[in-house]
Amino acid sequence: MTEMIEIPDAESDWEPATELHPSGRNPARQASMFQSATWPLSSLALLSVDLEAVARRLKLTLETSWDGHGSVRAACFVLDGTDFVVTHHEGDAPGTHVWTRKGGPVDPAARAGSLLAALGVGPEAVSYSTWGVGTDKRHVPAAWGRGRGKPTRSHQDLWAYFRSSPELLVGRVTFGTVVAFLNGYDIFSERVFLDGFREWLAAKLGYGRNLVYWALAEMLIFPDGRPEEPWSPETEQHAVAGLIGLIDEYFDNLAGPPEERSEAV
């Protein structure tokens, strides 16, 4: 393990991450371990920073629990649209393990960059990462600014909610209404939500990089050709399920190890 990196204290105007009515100055919003117990997690990184210092910086409340490795202290929070968990097991060497929620638009290096920015440290704090052992500065964004206020609901959480009950957000569920909602949310997320999805679809097809993602998705959903309109309710249902399945597959691909990811061509 490399030498421990110092983390600056919280900014003077940051409120606690547990604040029910946040001002938006603290980029983190905390969720309890009880609320987050059902999250499937992926390991992201081991940071050469102290967990207590992370908690002081982001004004998190550390909670204590235990697992198969013994007593563990942890904090669960949303930062820059991603669900994070930071942990340290009693008896382990100094350092903070970072986890993210599986599913949703999770590019490991970009998410790590958001966390490092909020902590006020650089990529030298990364002792180990899932996108490569050791510090690889080429893959960690260099924008350390806090930026605007952060959403309290993560992109992963929104996607899980939408895919389970799309009718609650779009009314009549059709391929067109689902695409319209996704386009609107993608704009709201500053193009983060579906970033890279079109390129991934084109790579999956082997052509079509000049087409919009919903046209590419239709080609994969209807390999024998697009049905004539108007579509029947059964065709609409098949198209919506196919689009949701493709987005799920894309998010799973992003969250997987680098060697298992499909590369856009």
Short mmCIF file of C-alpha atoms in Angstrom, two decimals:
data_model
loop_
_atom_site.label_atom_id
_atom_site.label_comp_id
_atom_site.label_asym_id
_atom_site.label_seq_id
_atom_site.Cartn_x
_atom_site.Cartn_y
_atom_site.Cartn_z
CA MET A 1 0.00 0.00 0.00
CA THR A 2 1.26 3.46 -0.86
CA GLU A 3 1.69 6.29 1.60
CA MET A 4 -1.59 7.67 2.95
CA ILE A 5 -2.87 10.85 1.29
CA GLU A 6 -4.22 13.74 3.36
CA ILE A 7 -7.78 14.89 2.63
CA PRO A 8 -8.82 18.51 3.27
CA ASP A 9 -11.63 19.13 5.73
CA ALA A 10 -15.13 19.96 4.51
CA GLU A 11 -15.76 23.37 2.99
CA SER A 12 -17.09 25.83 5.55
CA ASP A 13 -20.52 26.10 3.91
CA TRP A 14 -21.13 22.37 3.45
CA GLU A 15 -24.05 20.97 5.42
CA PRO A 16 -24.09 17.38 6.79
CA ALA A 17 -24.71 14.77 4.08
CA THR A 18 -27.67 13.51 6.11
CA GLU A 19 -29.44 16.90 5.89
CA LEU A 20 -33.09 16.38 4.88
CA HIS A 21 -33.36 19.78 3.19
CA PRO A 22 -29.92 20.27 1.62
CA SER A 23 -28.66 23.57 0.30
CA GLY A 24 -26.82 21.76 -2.49
CA ARG A 25 -23.36 22.86 -1.38
CA ASN A 26 -22.23 19.46 -0.09
CA PRO A 27 -21.95 17.25 -3.22
CA ALA A 28 -22.81 14.08 -1.23
CA ARG A 29 -26.22 12.96 0.03
CA GLN A 30 -26.18 10.08 2.51
CA ALA A 31 -28.40 7.00 2.63
CA SER A 32 -28.42 4.64 5.59
CA MET A 33 -26.99 1.12 5.42
CA PHE A 34 -30.52 -0.14 6.13
CA GLN A 35 -31.88 1.71 3.08
CA SER A 36 -29.03 0.47 0.91
CA ALA A 37 -28.89 -3.14 2.12
CA THR A 38 -30.39 -4.56 -1.09
CA TRP A 39 -27.95 -2.82 -3.47
CA PRO A 40 -25.85 -5.26 -5.54
CA LEU A 41 -22.36 -3.74 -5.38
CA SER A 42 -19.27 -3.75 -7.57
CA SER A 43 -15.78 -3.08 -6.24
CA LEU A 44 -14.39 0.16 -7.67
CA ALA A 45 -11.14 1.11 -5.95
CA LEU A 46 -8.96 1.10 -2.86
CA LEU A 47 -7.93 4.63 -1.90
CA SER A 48 -4.87 5.54 0.14
CA VAL A 49 -6.97 7.73 2.40
CA ASP A 50 -8.42 7.25 5.87
CA LEU A 51 -12.14 6.43 6.11
CA GLU A 52 -12.56 8.88 8.99
CA ALA A 53 -11.05 11.61 6.81
CA VAL A 54 -13.49 10.76 4.00
CA ALA A 55 -16.36 11.05 6.46
CA ARG A 56 -15.09 14.41 7.76
CA ARG A 57 -14.65 15.79 4.25
CA LEU A 58 -18.11 14.82 2.98
CA LYS A 59 -19.76 15.20 6.40
CA LEU A 60 -20.91 11.58 6.38
CA THR A 61 -22.07 9.59 9.38
CA LEU A 62 -20.14 6.31 9.59
CA GLU A 63 -22.20 3.25 10.50
CA THR A 64 -20.88 0.00 12.00
CA SER A 65 -21.91 -3.50 10.94
CA TRP A 66 -20.25 -6.84 10.27
CA ASP A 67 -19.89 -9.39 7.48
CA GLY A 68 -17.90 -12.54 6.76
CA HIS A 69 -14.66 -10.56 7.19
CA GLY A 70 -15.54 -9.13 10.60
CA SER A 71 -16.54 -5.70 11.87
CA VAL A 72 -16.85 -3.05 9.18
CA ARG A 73 -17.47 0.70 9.20
CA ALA A 74 -19.22 2.15 6.19
CA ALA A 75 -21.15 5.05 4.68
CA CYS A 76 -23.55 4.90 1.73
CA PHE A 77 -24.18 8.04 -0.31
CA VAL A 78 -25.10 9.49 -3.70
CA LEU A 79 -22.52 11.65 -5.45
CA ASP A 80 -22.74 13.02 -9.00
CA GLY A 81 -25.56 10.63 -9.88
CA THR A 82 -23.85 7.45 -8.63
CA ASP A 83 -24.47 5.35 -5.51
CA PHE A 84 -21.23 4.91 -3.55
CA VAL A 85 -20.30 2.87 -0.48
CA VAL A 86 -17.01 3.48 1.36
CA THR A 87 -15.82 0.86 3.85
CA HIS A 88 -12.98 -0.21 6.10
CA HIS A 89 -12.77 -3.51 7.99
CA GLU A 90 -11.37 -3.62 11.51
CA GLY A 91 -7.84 -5.01 11.46
CA ASP A 92 -7.22 -4.21 7.79
CA ALA A 93 -4.34 -2.02 6.67
CA PRO A 94 -5.19 1.70 6.44
CA GLY A 95 -7.19 2.69 3.39
CA THR A 96 -10.74 3.09 2.14
CA HIS A 97 -12.49 0.57 -0.09
CA VAL A 98 -14.91 2.12 -2.59
CA TRP A 99 -17.91 0.31 -4.07
CA THR A 100 -20.62 1.36 -6.52
CA ARG A 101 -24.07 0.06 -7.18
CA LYS A 102 -24.36 -2.35 -10.10
CA GLY A 103 -26.50 -1.26 -13.04
CA GLY A 104 -26.98 2.19 -14.49
CA PRO A 105 -24.43 4.27 -16.36
CA VAL A 106 -21.30 3.44 -14.38
CA ASP A 107 -17.96 4.01 -16.09
CA PRO A 108 -15.45 3.13 -13.35
CA ALA A 109 -12.83 5.78 -14.13
CA ALA A 110 -15.37 8.59 -14.52
CA ARG A 111 -17.14 7.67 -11.28
CA ALA A 112 -13.81 7.51 -9.44
CA GLY A 113 -12.98 10.93 -10.86
CA SER A 114 -16.17 12.39 -9.38
CA LEU A 115 -15.34 10.97 -5.96
CA LEU A 116 -11.73 12.16 -6.04
CA ALA A 117 -12.93 15.62 -7.05
CA ALA A 118 -15.34 15.77 -4.12
CA LEU A 119 -12.60 14.59 -1.74
CA GLY A 120 -10.22 17.26 -3.01
CA VAL A 121 -7.45 14.80 -3.96
CA GLY A 122 -5.89 13.66 -7.20
CA PRO A 123 -5.37 10.25 -8.86
CA GLU A 124 -2.31 9.64 -6.68
CA ALA A 125 -4.83 8.62 -3.97
CA VAL A 126 -5.83 5.54 -6.02
CA SER A 127 -3.93 2.56 -4.62
CA TYR A 128 -5.85 -0.04 -6.61
CA SER A 129 -8.69 0.17 -9.12
CA THR A 130 -10.91 -2.18 -11.10
CA TRP A 131 -9.82 -0.54 -14.36
CA GLY A 132 -6.18 -1.40 -13.71
CA VAL A 133 -3.86 -2.13 -10.79
CA GLY A 134 -2.17 0.99 -9.51
CA THR A 135 -2.59 4.57 -10.57
CA ASP A 136 -3.24 5.19 -14.25
CA LYS A 137 -3.67 8.94 -14.62
CA ARG A 138 -4.76 8.64 -18.25
CA HIS A 139 -8.09 7.13 -17.19
CA VAL A 140 -9.04 9.45 -14.32
CA PRO A 141 -10.65 12.78 -15.27
CA ALA A 142 -8.59 15.82 -14.31
CA ALA A 143 -11.56 18.09 -13.59
CA TRP A 144 -11.46 18.43 -9.83
CA GLY A 145 -14.07 21.24 -9.53
CA ARG A 146 -17.20 20.58 -7.47
CA GLY A 147 -19.49 22.11 -10.09
CA ARG A 148 -23.20 22.58 -9.57
CA GLY A 149 -25.43 21.02 -6.96
CA LYS A 150 -25.67 17.24 -7.26
CA PRO A 151 -28.86 15.17 -7.59
CA THR A 152 -29.97 13.20 -4.55
CA ARG A 153 -31.36 10.39 -6.70
CA SER A 154 -28.77 8.43 -8.63
CA HIS A 155 -28.99 7.57 -12.31
CA GLN A 156 -28.92 3.89 -11.32
CA ASP A 157 -31.85 4.41 -8.97
CA LEU A 158 -33.86 6.23 -11.64
CA TRP A 159 -33.20 3.49 -14.18
CA ALA A 160 -34.21 0.73 -11.74
CA TYR A 161 -37.43 2.62 -10.98
CA PHE A 162 -38.22 3.28 -14.65
CA ARG A 163 -37.53 -0.21 -15.94
CA SER A 164 -39.78 -1.78 -13.28
CA SER A 165 -42.73 0.62 -13.74
CA PRO A 166 -42.40 2.68 -16.94
CA GLU A 167 -46.13 3.40 -16.97
CA LEU A 168 -45.72 5.57 -13.87
CA LEU A 169 -43.45 7.93 -15.81
CA VAL A 170 -44.69 7.83 -19.40
CA GLY A 171 -48.38 6.96 -19.10
CA ARG A 172 -49.18 4.83 -22.17
CA VAL A 173 -46.11 2.65 -22.66
CA THR A 174 -45.02 2.54 -26.29
CA PHE A 175 -41.63 2.47 -27.97
CA GLY A 176 -42.08 6.13 -28.88
CA THR A 177 -43.03 7.33 -25.38
CA VAL A 178 -40.15 5.39 -23.82
CA VAL A 179 -37.65 6.86 -26.30
CA ALA A 180 -39.04 10.36 -25.62
CA PHE A 181 -38.62 9.91 -21.86
CA LEU A 182 -35.09 8.53 -22.22
CA ASN A 183 -34.11 11.41 -24.51
CA GLY A 184 -35.47 13.95 -22.01
CA TYR A 185 -33.68 12.36 -19.07
CA ASP A 186 -30.47 12.09 -21.08
CA ILE A 187 -30.61 15.86 -21.72
CA PHE A 188 -31.36 16.47 -18.02
CA SER A 189 -28.32 14.38 -17.05
CA GLU A 190 -26.13 16.44 -19.41
CA ARG A 191 -25.81 13.46 -21.79
CA VAL A 192 -24.34 11.20 -19.08
CA PHE A 193 -27.22 8.73 -18.89
CA LEU A 194 -26.94 7.28 -22.42
CA ASP A 195 -23.35 8.32 -23.12
CA GLY A 196 -21.79 5.75 -25.43
CA PHE A 197 -25.00 3.73 -25.91
CA ARG A 198 -25.36 4.60 -29.62
CA GLU A 199 -21.74 3.65 -30.31
CA TRP A 200 -22.18 0.39 -28.41
CA LEU A 201 -25.28 -0.50 -30.44
CA ALA A 202 -23.46 0.27 -33.69
CA ALA A 203 -20.56 -1.96 -32.60
CA LYS A 204 -23.03 -4.72 -31.77
CA LEU A 205 -24.60 -4.41 -35.23
CA GLY A 206 -21.33 -3.87 -37.05
CA TYR A 207 -22.62 -0.76 -38.84
CA GLY A 208 -24.82 2.32 -38.37
CA ARG A 209 -22.58 4.73 -36.45
CA ASN A 210 -24.34 7.61 -38.21
CA LEU A 211 -27.80 6.55 -36.94
CA VAL A 212 -29.66 7.53 -33.76
CA TYR A 213 -29.74 4.95 -30.99
CA TRP A 214 -33.46 4.14 -31.30
CA ALA A 215 -33.06 3.28 -35.00
CA LEU A 216 -30.13 1.01 -34.15
CA ALA A 217 -32.13 -0.57 -31.32
CA GLU A 218 -35.02 -1.28 -33.71
CA MET A 219 -32.64 -3.13 -36.05
CA LEU A 220 -31.55 -5.39 -33.18
CA ILE A 221 -35.07 -5.85 -31.80
CA PHE A 222 -36.55 -6.62 -35.24
CA PRO A 223 -33.78 -8.46 -37.15
CA ASP A 224 -36.24 -9.41 -39.92
CA GLY A 225 -37.20 -5.79 -40.56
CA ARG A 226 -39.19 -3.05 -38.88
CA PRO A 227 -42.93 -3.93 -38.70
CA GLU A 228 -45.34 -1.74 -40.60
CA GLU A 229 -47.20 0.88 -38.62
CA PRO A 230 -49.43 1.18 -36.74
CA TRP A 231 -47.86 -1.34 -34.38
CA SER A 232 -50.07 -3.71 -32.43
CA PRO A 233 -49.96 -3.62 -28.59
CA GLU A 234 -47.96 -6.86 -28.70
CA THR A 235 -45.39 -5.33 -31.06
CA GLU A 236 -45.08 -2.22 -28.88
CA GLN A 237 -44.57 -4.40 -25.81
CA HIS A 238 -41.91 -6.44 -27.60
CA ALA A 239 -40.10 -3.28 -28.75
CA VAL A 240 -40.14 -1.69 -25.28
CA ALA A 241 -38.90 -4.88 -23.62
CA GLY A 242 -36.17 -5.15 -26.24
CA LEU A 243 -34.98 -1.57 -25.72
CA ILE A 244 -34.93 -1.96 -21.94
CA GLY A 245 -33.01 -5.22 -22.34
CA LEU A 246 -30.42 -3.56 -24.57
CA ILE A 247 -29.89 -0.70 -22.10
CA ASP A 248 -29.54 -3.20 -19.26
CA GLU A 249 -26.96 -5.12 -21.30
CA TYR A 250 -25.06 -1.91 -22.04
CA PHE A 251 -24.98 -0.87 -18.38
CA ASP A 252 -23.82 -4.35 -17.36
CA ASN A 253 -21.08 -4.08 -19.97
CA LEU A 254 -19.94 -0.73 -18.54
CA ALA A 255 -19.85 -2.07 -14.99
CA GLY A 256 -17.87 -5.19 -15.92
CA PRO A 257 -14.09 -5.67 -15.87
CA PRO A 258 -12.26 -3.94 -18.74
CA GLU A 259 -11.27 -7.20 -20.41
CA GLU A 260 -14.94 -8.24 -20.58
CA ARG A 261 -16.28 -4.99 -22.02
CA SER A 262 -17.46 -4.71 -25.60
CA GLU A 263 -15.53 -2.00 -27.41
CA ALA A 264 -17.20 0.38 -29.85
CA VAL A 265 -15.64 0.25 -33.28
#
